[in-house]
Tab-separated table of C-alpha atoms in Angstrom:
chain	number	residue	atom	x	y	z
A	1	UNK	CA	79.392	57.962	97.451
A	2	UNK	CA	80.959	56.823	100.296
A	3	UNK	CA	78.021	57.493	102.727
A	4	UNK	CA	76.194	55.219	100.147
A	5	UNK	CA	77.844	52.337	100.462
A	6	UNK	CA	75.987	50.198	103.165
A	7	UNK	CA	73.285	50.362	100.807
A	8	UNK	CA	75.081	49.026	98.045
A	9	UNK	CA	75.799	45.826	96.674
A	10	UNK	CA	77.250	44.545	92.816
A	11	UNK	CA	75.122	42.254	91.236
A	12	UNK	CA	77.277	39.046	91.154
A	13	UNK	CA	77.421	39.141	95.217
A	14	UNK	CA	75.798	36.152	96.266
A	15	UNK	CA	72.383	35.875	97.967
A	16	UNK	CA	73.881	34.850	101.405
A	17	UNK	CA	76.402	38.326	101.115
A	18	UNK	CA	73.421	40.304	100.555
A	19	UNK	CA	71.557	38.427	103.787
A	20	UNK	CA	74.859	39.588	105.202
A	21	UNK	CA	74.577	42.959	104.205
A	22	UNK	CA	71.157	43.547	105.364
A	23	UNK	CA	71.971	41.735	108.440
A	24	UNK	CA	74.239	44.965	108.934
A	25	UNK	CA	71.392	47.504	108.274
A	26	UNK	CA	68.951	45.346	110.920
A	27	UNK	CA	68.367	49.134	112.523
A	28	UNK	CA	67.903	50.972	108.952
A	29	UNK	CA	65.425	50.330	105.783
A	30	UNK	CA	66.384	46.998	104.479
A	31	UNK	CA	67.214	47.721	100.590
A	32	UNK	CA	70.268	46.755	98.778
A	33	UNK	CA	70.664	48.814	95.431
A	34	UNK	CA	72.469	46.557	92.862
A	35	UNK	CA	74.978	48.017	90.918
A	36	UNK	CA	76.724	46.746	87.347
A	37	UNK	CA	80.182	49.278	87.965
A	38	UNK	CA	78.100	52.339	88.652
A	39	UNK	CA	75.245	51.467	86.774
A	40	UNK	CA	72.535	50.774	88.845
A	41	UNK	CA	70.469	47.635	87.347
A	42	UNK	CA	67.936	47.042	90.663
A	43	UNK	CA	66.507	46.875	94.153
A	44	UNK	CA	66.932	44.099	96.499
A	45	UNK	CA	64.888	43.632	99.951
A	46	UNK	CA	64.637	40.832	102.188
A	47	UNK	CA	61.263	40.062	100.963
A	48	UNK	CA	62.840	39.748	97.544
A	49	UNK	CA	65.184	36.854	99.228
A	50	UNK	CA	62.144	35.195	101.138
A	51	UNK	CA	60.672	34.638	97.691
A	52	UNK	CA	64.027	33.372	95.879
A	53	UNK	CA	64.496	30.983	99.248
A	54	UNK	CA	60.513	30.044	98.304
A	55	UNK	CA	60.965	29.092	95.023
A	56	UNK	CA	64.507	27.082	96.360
A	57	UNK	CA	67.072	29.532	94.510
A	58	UNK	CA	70.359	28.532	96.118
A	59	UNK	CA	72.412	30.666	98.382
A	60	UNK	CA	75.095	31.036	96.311
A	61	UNK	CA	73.619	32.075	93.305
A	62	UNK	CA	73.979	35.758	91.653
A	63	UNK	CA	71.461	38.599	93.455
A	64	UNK	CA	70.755	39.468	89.990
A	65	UNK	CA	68.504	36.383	89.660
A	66	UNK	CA	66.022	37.708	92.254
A	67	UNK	CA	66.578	41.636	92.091
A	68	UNK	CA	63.551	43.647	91.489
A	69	UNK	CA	64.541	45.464	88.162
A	70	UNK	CA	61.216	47.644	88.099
A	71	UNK	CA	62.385	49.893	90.552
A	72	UNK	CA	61.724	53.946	91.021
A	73	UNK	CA	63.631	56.516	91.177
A	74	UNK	CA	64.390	60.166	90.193
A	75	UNK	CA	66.785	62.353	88.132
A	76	UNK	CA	68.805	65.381	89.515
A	77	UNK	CA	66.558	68.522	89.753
A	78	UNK	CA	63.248	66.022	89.066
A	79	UNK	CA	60.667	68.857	89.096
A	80	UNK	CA	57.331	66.596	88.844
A	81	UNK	CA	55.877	66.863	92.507
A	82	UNK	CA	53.410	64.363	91.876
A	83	UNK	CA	55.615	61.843	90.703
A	84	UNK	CA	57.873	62.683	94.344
A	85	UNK	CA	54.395	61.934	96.140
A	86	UNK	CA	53.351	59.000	94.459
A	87	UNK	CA	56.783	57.359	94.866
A	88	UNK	CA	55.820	58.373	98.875
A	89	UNK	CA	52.382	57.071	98.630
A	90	UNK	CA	53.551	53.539	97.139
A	91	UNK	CA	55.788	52.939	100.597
A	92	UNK	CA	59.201	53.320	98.680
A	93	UNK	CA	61.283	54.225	101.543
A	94	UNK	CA	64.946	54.534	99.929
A	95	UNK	CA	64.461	56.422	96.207
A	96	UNK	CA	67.567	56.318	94.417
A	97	UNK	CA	68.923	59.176	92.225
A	98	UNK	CA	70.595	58.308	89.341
A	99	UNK	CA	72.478	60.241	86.224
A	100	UNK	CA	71.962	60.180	82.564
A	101	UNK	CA	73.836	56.944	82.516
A	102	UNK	CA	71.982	55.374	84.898
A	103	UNK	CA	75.172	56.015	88.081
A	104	UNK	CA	73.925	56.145	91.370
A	105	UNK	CA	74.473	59.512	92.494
A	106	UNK	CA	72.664	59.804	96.111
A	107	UNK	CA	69.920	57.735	97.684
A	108	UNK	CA	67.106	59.896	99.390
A	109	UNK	CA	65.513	58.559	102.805
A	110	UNK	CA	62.004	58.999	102.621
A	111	UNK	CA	60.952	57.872	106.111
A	112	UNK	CA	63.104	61.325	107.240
A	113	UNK	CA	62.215	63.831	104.226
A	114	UNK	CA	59.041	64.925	103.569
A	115	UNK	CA	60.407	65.326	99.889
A	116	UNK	CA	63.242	65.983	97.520
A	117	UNK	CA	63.119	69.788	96.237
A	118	UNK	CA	65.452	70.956	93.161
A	119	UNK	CA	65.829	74.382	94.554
A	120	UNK	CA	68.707	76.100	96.422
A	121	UNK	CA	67.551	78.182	99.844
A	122	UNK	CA	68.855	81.159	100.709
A	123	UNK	CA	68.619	82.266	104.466
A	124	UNK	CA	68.956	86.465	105.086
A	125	UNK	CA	70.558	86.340	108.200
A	126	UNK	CA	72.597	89.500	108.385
A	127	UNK	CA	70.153	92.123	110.393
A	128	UNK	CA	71.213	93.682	113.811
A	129	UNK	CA	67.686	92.936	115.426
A	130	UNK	CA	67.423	96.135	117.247
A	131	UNK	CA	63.966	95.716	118.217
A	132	UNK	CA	64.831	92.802	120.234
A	133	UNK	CA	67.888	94.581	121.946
A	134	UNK	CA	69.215	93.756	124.968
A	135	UNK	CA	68.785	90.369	123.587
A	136	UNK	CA	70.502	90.771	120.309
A	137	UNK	CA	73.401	92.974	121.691
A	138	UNK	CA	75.554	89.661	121.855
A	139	UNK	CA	74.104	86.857	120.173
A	140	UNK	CA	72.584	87.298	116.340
A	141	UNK	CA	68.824	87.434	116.046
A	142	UNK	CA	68.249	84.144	113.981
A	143	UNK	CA	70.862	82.225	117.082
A	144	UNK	CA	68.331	83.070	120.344
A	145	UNK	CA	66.645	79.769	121.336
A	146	UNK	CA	63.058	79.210	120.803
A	147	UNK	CA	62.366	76.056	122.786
A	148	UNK	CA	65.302	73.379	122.488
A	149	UNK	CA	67.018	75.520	119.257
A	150	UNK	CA	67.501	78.668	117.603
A	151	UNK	CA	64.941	80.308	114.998
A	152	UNK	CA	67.681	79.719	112.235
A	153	UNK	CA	67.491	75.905	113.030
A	154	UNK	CA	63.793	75.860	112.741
A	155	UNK	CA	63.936	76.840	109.518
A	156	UNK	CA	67.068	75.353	108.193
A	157	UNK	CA	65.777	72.053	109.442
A	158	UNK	CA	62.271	72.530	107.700
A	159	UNK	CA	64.334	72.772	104.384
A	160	UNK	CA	66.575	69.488	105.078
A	161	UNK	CA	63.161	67.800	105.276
A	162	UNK	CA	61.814	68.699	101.933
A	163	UNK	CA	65.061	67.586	100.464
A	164	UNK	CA	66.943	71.005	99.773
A	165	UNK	CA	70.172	69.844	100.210
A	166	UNK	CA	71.719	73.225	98.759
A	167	UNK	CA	71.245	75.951	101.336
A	168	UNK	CA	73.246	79.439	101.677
A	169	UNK	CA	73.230	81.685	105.030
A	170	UNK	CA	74.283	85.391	104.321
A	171	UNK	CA	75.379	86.751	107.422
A	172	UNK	CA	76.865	90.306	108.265
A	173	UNK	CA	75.996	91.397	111.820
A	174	UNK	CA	78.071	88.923	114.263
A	175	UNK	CA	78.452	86.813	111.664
A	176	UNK	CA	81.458	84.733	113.335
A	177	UNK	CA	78.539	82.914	115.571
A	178	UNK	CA	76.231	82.030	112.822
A	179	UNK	CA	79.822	80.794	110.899
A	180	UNK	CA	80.590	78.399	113.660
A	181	UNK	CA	77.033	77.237	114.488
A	182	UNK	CA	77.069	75.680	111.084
A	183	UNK	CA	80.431	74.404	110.784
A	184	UNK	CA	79.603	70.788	111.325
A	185	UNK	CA	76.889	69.063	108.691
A	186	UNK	CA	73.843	69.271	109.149
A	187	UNK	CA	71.943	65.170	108.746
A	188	UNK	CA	74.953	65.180	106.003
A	189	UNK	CA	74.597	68.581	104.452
A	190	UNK	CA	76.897	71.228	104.987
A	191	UNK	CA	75.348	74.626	105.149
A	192	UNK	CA	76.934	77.594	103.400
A	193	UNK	CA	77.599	80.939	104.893
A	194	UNK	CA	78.306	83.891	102.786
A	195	UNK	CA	79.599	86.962	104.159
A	196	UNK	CA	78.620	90.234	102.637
A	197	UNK	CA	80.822	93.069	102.639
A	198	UNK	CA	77.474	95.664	103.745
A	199	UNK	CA	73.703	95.569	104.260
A	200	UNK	CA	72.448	95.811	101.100
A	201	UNK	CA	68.705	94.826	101.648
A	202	UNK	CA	66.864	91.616	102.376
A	203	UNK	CA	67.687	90.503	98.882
A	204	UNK	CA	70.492	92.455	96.762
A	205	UNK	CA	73.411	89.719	98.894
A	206	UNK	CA	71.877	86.922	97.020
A	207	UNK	CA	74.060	87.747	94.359
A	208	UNK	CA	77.342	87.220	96.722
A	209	UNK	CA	76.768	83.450	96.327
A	210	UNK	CA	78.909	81.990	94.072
A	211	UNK	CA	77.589	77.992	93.611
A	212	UNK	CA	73.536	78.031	93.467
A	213	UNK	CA	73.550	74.669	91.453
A	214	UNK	CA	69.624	74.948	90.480
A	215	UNK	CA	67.031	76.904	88.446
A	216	UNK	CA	64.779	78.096	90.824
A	217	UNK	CA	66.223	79.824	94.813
A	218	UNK	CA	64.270	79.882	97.197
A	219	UNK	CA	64.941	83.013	99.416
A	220	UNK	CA	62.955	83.836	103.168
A	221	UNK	CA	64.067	85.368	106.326
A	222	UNK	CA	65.977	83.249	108.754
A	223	UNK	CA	64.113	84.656	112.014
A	224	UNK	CA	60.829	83.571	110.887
A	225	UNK	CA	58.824	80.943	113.071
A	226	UNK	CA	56.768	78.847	110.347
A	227	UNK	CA	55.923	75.432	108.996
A	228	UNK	CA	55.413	76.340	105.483
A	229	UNK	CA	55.337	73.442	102.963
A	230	UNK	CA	58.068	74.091	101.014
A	231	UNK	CA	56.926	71.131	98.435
A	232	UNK	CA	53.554	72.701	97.883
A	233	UNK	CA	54.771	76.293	97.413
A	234	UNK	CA	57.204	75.093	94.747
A	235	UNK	CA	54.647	72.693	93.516
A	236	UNK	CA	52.332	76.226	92.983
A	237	UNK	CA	55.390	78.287	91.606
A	238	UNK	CA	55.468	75.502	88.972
A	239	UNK	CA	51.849	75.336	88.196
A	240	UNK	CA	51.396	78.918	88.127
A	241	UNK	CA	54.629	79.213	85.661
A	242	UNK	CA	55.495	82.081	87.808
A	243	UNK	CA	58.674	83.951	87.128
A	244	UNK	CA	58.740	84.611	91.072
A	245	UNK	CA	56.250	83.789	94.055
A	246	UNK	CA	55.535	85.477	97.612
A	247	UNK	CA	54.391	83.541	100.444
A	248	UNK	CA	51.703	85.718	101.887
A	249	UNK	CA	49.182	85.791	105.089
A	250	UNK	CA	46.089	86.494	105.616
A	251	UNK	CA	45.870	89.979	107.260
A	252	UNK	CA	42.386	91.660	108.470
A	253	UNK	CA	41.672	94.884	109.329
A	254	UNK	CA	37.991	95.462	111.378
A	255	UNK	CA	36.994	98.844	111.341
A	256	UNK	CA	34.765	99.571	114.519
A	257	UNK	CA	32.886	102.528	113.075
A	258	UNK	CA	30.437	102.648	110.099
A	259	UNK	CA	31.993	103.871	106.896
A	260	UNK	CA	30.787	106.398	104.515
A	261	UNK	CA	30.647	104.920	100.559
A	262	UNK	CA	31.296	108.033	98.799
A	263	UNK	CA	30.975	109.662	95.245
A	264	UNK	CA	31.799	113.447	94.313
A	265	UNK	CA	31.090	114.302	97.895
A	266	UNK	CA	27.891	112.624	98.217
A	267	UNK	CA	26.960	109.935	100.891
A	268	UNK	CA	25.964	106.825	98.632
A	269	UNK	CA	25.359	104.552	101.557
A	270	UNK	CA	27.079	103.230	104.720
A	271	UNK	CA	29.098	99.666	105.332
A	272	UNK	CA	28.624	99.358	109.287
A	273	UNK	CA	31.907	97.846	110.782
A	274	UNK	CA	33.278	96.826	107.870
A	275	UNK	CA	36.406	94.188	107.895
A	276	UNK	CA	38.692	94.136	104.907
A	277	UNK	CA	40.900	90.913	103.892
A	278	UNK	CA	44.326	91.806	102.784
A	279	UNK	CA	47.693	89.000	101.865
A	280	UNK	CA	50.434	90.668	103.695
A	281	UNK	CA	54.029	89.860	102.730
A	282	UNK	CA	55.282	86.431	104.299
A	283	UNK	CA	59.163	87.367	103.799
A	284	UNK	CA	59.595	83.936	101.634
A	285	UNK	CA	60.279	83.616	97.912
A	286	UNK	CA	60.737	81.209	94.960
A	287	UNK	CA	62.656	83.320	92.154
A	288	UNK	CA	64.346	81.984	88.504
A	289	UNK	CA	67.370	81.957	89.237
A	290	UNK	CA	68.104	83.659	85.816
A	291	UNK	CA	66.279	86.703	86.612
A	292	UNK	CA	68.721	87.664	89.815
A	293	UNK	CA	71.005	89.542	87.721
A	294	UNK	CA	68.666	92.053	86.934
A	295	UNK	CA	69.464	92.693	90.825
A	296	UNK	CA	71.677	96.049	90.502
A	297	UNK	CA	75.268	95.427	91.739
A	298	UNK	CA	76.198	97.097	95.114
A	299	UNK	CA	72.973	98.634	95.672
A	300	UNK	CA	70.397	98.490	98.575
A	301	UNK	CA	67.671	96.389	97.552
A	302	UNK	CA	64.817	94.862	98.969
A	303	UNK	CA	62.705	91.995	97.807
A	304	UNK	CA	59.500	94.167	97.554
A	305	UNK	CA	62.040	96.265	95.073
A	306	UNK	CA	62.710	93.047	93.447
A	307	UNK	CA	58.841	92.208	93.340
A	308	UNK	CA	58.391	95.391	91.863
A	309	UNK	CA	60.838	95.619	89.296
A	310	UNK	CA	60.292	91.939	87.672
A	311	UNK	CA	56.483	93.414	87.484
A	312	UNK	CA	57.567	96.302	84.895
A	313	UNK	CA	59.591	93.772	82.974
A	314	UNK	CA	56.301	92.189	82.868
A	315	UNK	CA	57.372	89.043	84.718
A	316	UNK	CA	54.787	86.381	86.017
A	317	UNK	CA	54.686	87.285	89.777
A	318	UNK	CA	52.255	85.685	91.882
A	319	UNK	CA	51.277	85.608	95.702
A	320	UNK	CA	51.128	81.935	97.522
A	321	UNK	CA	48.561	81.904	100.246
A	322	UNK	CA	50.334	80.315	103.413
A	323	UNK	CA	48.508	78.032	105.621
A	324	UNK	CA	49.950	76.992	108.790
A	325	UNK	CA	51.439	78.871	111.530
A	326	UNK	CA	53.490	82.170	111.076
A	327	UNK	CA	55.407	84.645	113.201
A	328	UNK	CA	57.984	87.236	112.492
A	329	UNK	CA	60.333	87.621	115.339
A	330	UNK	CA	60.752	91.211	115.012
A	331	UNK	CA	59.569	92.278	118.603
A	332	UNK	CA	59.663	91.111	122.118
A	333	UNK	CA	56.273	89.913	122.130
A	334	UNK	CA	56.571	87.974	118.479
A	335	UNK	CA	59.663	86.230	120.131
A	336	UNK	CA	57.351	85.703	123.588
A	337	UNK	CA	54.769	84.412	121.194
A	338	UNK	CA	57.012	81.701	119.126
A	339	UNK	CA	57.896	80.606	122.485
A	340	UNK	CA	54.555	79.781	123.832
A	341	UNK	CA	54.197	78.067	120.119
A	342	UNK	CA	57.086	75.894	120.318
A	343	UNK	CA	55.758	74.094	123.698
A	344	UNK	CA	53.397	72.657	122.006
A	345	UNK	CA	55.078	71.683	119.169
């Protein structure tokens, strides 16, 4: 609450305190939320003030007389995208977040988030990057710079932006680095690194993390380069009902040769350079947070064992096509690659 507090105001300050408090946020959005105690009971701007001084309401009287008392706002884990993006669309730049009881809890910026997700992230972060060796011999894959930061702040960034203010790091391999690269906040939000004891896959550590606060985890690689929209793919988990969802490419394969169609031996015609379109594995997913303790204890385990498994339990598992830009930093050229991207971003 305390990083709130510019922003706050109770509702029998006068009109000239408020002109003083907005006076104060002359650099900032200029919105006073009015509290009664905790309860919030309304907006004020310094149009909302122009219009009081308009129809001659005196300084000194009560904010509460010229507070706007329709205002938006949102409820911890809101889950109704479109409701996030209309609140965007209708130039609300402050949305306040309140409890059952109507208590301000937290006040989203909307000018700096793209929007506010109910999910908890979950960064794998623990491999040795061997393919990238000499490189990774000293420093942790997801900690070498692409451009002006690392790959792991590309992506931990991207999630601040769509709101996910709950976001877990397991580290292993060098794991002290990645421990003191995020020992300061992050824009307010202090990241949380989790140790695991061994490499147990690039999912079976998710169950070393004690506080994941929501219903749904979202769980991806931290050396991949991408700008996935994190609001649509959780927008599509929800539509879909999905029990779990993969972010997934496109992936082509041209064959330069014509190819037989056959039957029982026999020739049945010819497809001349065919191509085939495949969806290849992204390394991103939305999961229930429920289902992760079907996740054996101490065992290696990979998502795509995961993926598998929640299939013959008959689980709703469905692929999200990714559109943007996409690069797994796996091999000298992928990191030369996401380099040559990130000039140009």
């Amino acid at each position: 609450m305390e990083q709130l507090k510019k922003y706050v105001i109770e509702r029998n300050a006068t009109i000239i305190e408020a002109i003083v408090r907005l006076d104060k946020l002359s650099n900032d959005v200029l919105t006073l939320f009015v509290l009664d105690r905790e309860q919030m009971v309304g907006t004020l701007t310094d149009g909302d003030i122009r219009r009081a001084l308009i129809r001659n309401i005196p300084l000194d009287a009560c904010v509460d007389l010229v507070m706007n008392k329709s205002f938006k706002y949102v409820f911890p884990k809101e889950k109704d995208i479109k409701k996030i993006r209309e609140i965007k669309a209708s130039g609300v730049q402050l949305l306040p977040c309140l409890g059952e009881n109507g208590e301000l809890l937290n006040i989203y910026n909307l000018k700096t988030r793209k929007s506010i997700l109910p999910i908890d992230a979950v960064l794998m972060a623990g491999g040795k990057g061997v393919r990238l060796r000499p490189l990774t011999v000293n420093v942790p894959k997801p900690l070498l710079p692409v451009g002006n930061k690392t790959i792991i702040d590309y992506n931990v960034d991207n999630l601040i932006c769509h709101g996910i203010d709950n976001i877990h790091i397991i580290t292993n391999y060098l794991a002290e680095q990645i421990d003191r690269h995020f020992a300061d906040k992050r824009n307010g939000i202090q990241v949380d690194c989790v140790r695991e004891k061994e490499y147990l896959g690039t999912i079976a550590s998710v169950k070393c993390i004690q506080n994941i606060k929501n219903d749904d985890v979202l769980v991806m690689n931290s050396d991949l380069f991408t700008n996935i929209d994190f609001e649509d793919f959780y927008g599509h988990f929800l539509e879909k009902e999905a029990d779990m969802s993969a972010a997934a490419i496109p992936y082509s394969i041209n064959v330069p040769y014509g190819i037989f169609e056959l039957k029982e031996g026999y020739i049945k015609g010819v497809k001349e350079k065919p191509t085939f379109n495949y969806y290849a594995n992204a390394g991103i997913y939305l999961i229930k947070k429920s289902l992760l303790d079907l996740i054996p204890d101490d065992t290696f385990f990979n998502a795509t064992d995961f993926m598998e498994l929640l299939i013959s339990h008959e689980k709703t598992v469905v692929h999200y096509p990714l559109v943007g830009y996409w690069i797994d930093i796996g091999k000298p050229a992928d990191y030369q690659k996401a380099q040559e991207l990130a000039k140009h971003l």
